[in-house]
Amino acid sequence: MNAQGRKVLVKVPASTANLGPGFDSLGMALSLYTWIEMKQSDETVFHLHGEGKDELPRDKSNLVYKIAQMVFHEAGVSVPELEIAMYSEIPLTRGLGSSATAIIGALTAANALIGEPLSKDRLFQMATALEGHPDNVGASLFGGIIVAAWDGESAQHVRLEPPPQLETLVAIPAFQLSTEKARHALPSEVSRADAVFNVGRSSLLVAALACGELALIRHAMRDRLHQPYRAALIPGMTEILERAADYGALGAALSGAGPTLIAFVDAAGSEKAELESFLQRTLQKEGIAAETMWLAPCSVGPEIIVVDEAAPGSEGHQPSWQSLMDIVKGEVKA
Ligand code: HSE
């Protein structure tokens, strides 16, 4: 399909990866979002807003542009010049899947712009290969809880509906931690005892989430494959993971590669304020400023709006960056 006269807007959820024991295999979408708008243009231009707006390139080296071109290439169409607008409320490099939302947003928007020739599974395969693991991209693409495996060539997944009473509290430290650095801290080999520990916890966690057995989460959300090695990079993390349940959390984990910490909470619980102040206090004690946020699991993947600007009734529309901001306005957390 020709992209001429079409404009696409996608809204993509953030994600938390690993959920403790499920290193590189479990993820959950969260109610914090990135919006990407894309249309064909005479020359490539960017309108960047929100988190990371000053850190992202505004030329053809931009990740969203490059990924869009991969979609067009795979579909055998040519759309060399694009107008791309982006607004994100997801802090960069904090363990909330901001790069995965850019990947999923770019793949989804580009695919929608040319009439969706690529299947959702194809987008998942491309996204996993780009990110190197399926947990964040899977959650952002399918919504809900994702259980996935990737062998370097193909990825398989099952999506679970999050238990309805599940809510999360995230503490987002005011410093960035690159996934590369956080992966570099990991050993290349682990003991059989640690591997068995994680297989048991990860399996139990998936079963507990699938059956809504929230009381099991505190036993299941424990890890020996990555969190102990990353603890030195996030002062206060060990105390939070060990004691969050004393303040009413169902369980707690490092979110993705960190530095954000995430607590799973029963939405009807009575100790939410105590838990929030425990997280704040513990990080403060280590000299770390952090923002806390209550986030619900997000059950859906990207929401896509396609506008055919050539269609009757669409005359006189605003330039695309303004319309993006109009749509975003009123929806954002801040
Ligand atoms: N599973 C990944 C990790 C998520 O823990 O390194 C971060 O990208």
Short mmCIF file of C-alpha atoms in Angstrom, two decimals, residues 42-178:
data_model
loop_
_atom_site.label_atom_id
_atom_site.label_comp_id
_atom_site.label_asym_id
_atom_site.label_seq_id
_atom_site.Cartn_x
_atom_site.Cartn_y
_atom_site.Cartn_z
CA ASP A 42 9.50 15.48 1.32
CA GLU A 43 12.42 15.54 3.72
CA THR A 44 13.11 13.75 6.99
CA VAL A 45 12.28 15.82 10.06
CA PHE A 46 11.89 15.05 13.76
CA HIS A 47 9.81 16.62 16.51
CA LEU A 48 10.96 15.19 19.86
CA HIS A 49 9.19 15.90 23.14
CA GLY A 50 9.27 14.60 26.70
CA GLU A 51 11.85 12.26 28.23
CA GLY A 52 15.09 12.02 26.24
CA LYS A 53 14.14 14.76 23.77
CA ASP A 54 17.59 16.35 23.97
CA GLU A 55 19.50 13.05 23.99
CA LEU A 56 18.09 11.48 20.82
CA PRO A 57 19.46 12.19 17.32
CA ARG A 58 17.33 14.24 14.91
CA ASP A 59 18.72 12.82 11.69
CA LYS A 60 18.61 9.52 9.83
CA SER A 61 20.74 7.90 12.53
CA ASN A 62 17.65 8.08 14.80
CA LEU A 63 16.61 4.55 15.89
CA VAL A 64 12.95 5.10 14.99
CA TYR A 65 13.86 6.18 11.46
CA LYS A 66 16.29 3.28 10.97
CA ILE A 67 13.79 0.69 12.19
CA ALA A 68 11.03 2.14 9.99
CA GLN A 69 13.35 1.68 7.00
CA MET A 70 13.89 -1.98 8.00
CA VAL A 71 10.11 -2.51 7.83
CA PHE A 72 9.83 -0.84 4.43
CA HIS A 73 12.78 -2.87 3.12
CA GLU A 74 11.28 -6.14 4.38
CA ALA A 75 7.92 -5.24 2.82
CA GLY A 76 9.57 -4.23 -0.46
CA VAL A 77 8.35 -0.62 -0.46
CA SER A 78 10.24 2.66 -0.56
CA VAL A 79 9.44 5.53 1.84
CA PRO A 80 12.82 7.26 2.18
CA GLU A 81 11.68 10.52 3.80
CA LEU A 82 9.60 10.62 6.97
CA GLU A 83 8.21 13.17 9.38
CA ILE A 84 8.48 11.62 12.83
CA ALA A 85 7.09 13.07 16.05
CA MET A 86 7.73 11.42 19.38
CA TYR A 87 6.65 12.08 22.95
CA SER A 88 7.76 9.88 25.81
CA GLU A 89 6.95 9.87 29.50
CA ILE A 90 9.27 6.89 30.10
CA PRO A 91 12.61 7.87 31.63
CA LEU A 92 15.59 6.72 29.53
CA THR A 93 18.02 4.03 30.70
CA ARG A 94 16.27 3.33 34.01
CA GLY A 95 14.97 -0.20 33.44
CA LEU A 96 11.46 0.63 32.21
CA GLY A 97 11.95 -0.48 28.62
CA SER A 98 12.21 2.94 26.94
CA SER A 99 14.32 1.56 24.07
CA ALA A 100 11.89 -1.33 23.62
CA THR A 101 8.99 1.14 23.28
CA ALA A 102 10.94 3.02 20.59
CA ILE A 103 11.56 -0.26 18.73
CA ILE A 104 7.95 -1.44 19.00
CA GLY A 105 6.60 2.04 18.21
CA ALA A 106 8.78 2.33 15.11
CA LEU A 107 7.96 -1.17 13.83
CA THR A 108 4.24 -0.77 14.47
CA ALA A 109 3.94 2.74 13.04
CA ALA A 110 5.94 1.94 9.89
CA ASN A 111 3.98 -1.27 9.32
CA ALA A 112 0.65 0.56 9.77
CA LEU A 113 1.77 3.33 7.42
CA ILE A 114 2.06 0.84 4.56
CA GLY A 115 -1.10 -1.17 5.34
CA GLU A 116 0.29 -3.73 7.84
CA PRO A 117 1.97 -6.20 5.45
CA LEU A 118 4.05 -7.71 8.29
CA SER A 119 2.40 -9.96 10.89
CA LYS A 120 2.60 -9.20 14.60
CA ASP A 121 4.79 -12.27 15.06
CA ARG A 122 7.17 -10.98 12.39
CA LEU A 123 7.40 -7.67 14.26
CA PHE A 124 8.12 -9.62 17.47
CA GLN A 125 10.94 -11.56 15.77
CA MET A 126 12.46 -8.34 14.39
CA ALA A 127 12.11 -6.54 17.73
CA THR A 128 13.72 -9.40 19.66
CA ALA A 129 16.66 -9.55 17.27
CA LEU A 130 17.13 -5.78 17.60
CA GLU A 131 16.90 -5.74 21.40
CA GLY A 132 18.78 -9.02 21.95
CA HIS A 133 16.15 -10.43 24.33
CA PRO A 134 12.36 -10.80 24.10
CA ASP A 135 11.16 -9.69 27.56
CA ASN A 136 10.72 -5.91 27.18
CA VAL A 137 9.75 -5.86 23.50
CA GLY A 138 7.31 -8.77 23.99
CA ALA A 139 5.54 -6.98 26.84
CA SER A 140 5.31 -3.71 24.90
CA LEU A 141 4.04 -5.49 21.77
CA PHE A 142 1.51 -7.90 23.29
CA GLY A 143 0.61 -6.10 26.53
CA GLY A 144 -0.01 -7.95 29.80
CA ILE A 145 2.55 -10.46 31.07
CA ILE A 146 4.85 -12.08 28.54
CA VAL A 147 6.63 -15.41 28.98
CA ALA A 148 9.14 -15.81 26.17
CA ALA A 149 12.14 -17.76 24.98
CA TRP A 150 14.68 -16.78 22.31
CA ASP A 151 17.42 -18.99 20.86
CA GLY A 152 19.20 -16.28 18.89
CA GLU A 153 17.12 -17.01 15.79
CA SER A 154 13.49 -17.28 16.74
CA ALA A 155 11.38 -16.28 19.71
CA GLN A 156 8.30 -18.01 21.13
CA HIS A 157 5.94 -16.48 23.63
CA VAL A 158 2.79 -16.91 25.69
CA ARG A 159 0.86 -13.88 26.92
CA LEU A 160 -0.86 -13.94 30.30
CA GLU A 161 -3.53 -11.57 31.51
CA PRO A 162 -2.23 -9.83 34.66
CA PRO A 163 -4.21 -10.64 37.84
CA PRO A 164 -6.84 -7.87 38.10
CA GLN A 165 -5.84 -6.84 41.62
CA LEU A 166 -2.14 -6.48 40.77
CA GLU A 167 -0.63 -2.99 40.96
CA THR A 168 3.02 -1.92 41.00
CA LEU A 169 5.07 0.72 42.77
CA VAL A 170 8.26 1.78 41.02
CA ALA A 171 11.11 3.76 42.55
CA ILE A 172 13.06 5.40 39.75
CA PRO A 173 16.51 6.58 40.91
CA ALA A 174 17.72 9.87 39.49
CA PHE A 175 20.70 8.25 37.76
CA GLN A 176 20.96 6.31 34.51
CA LEU A 177 22.36 2.78 34.27
CA SER A 178 22.99 1.34 30.83
#
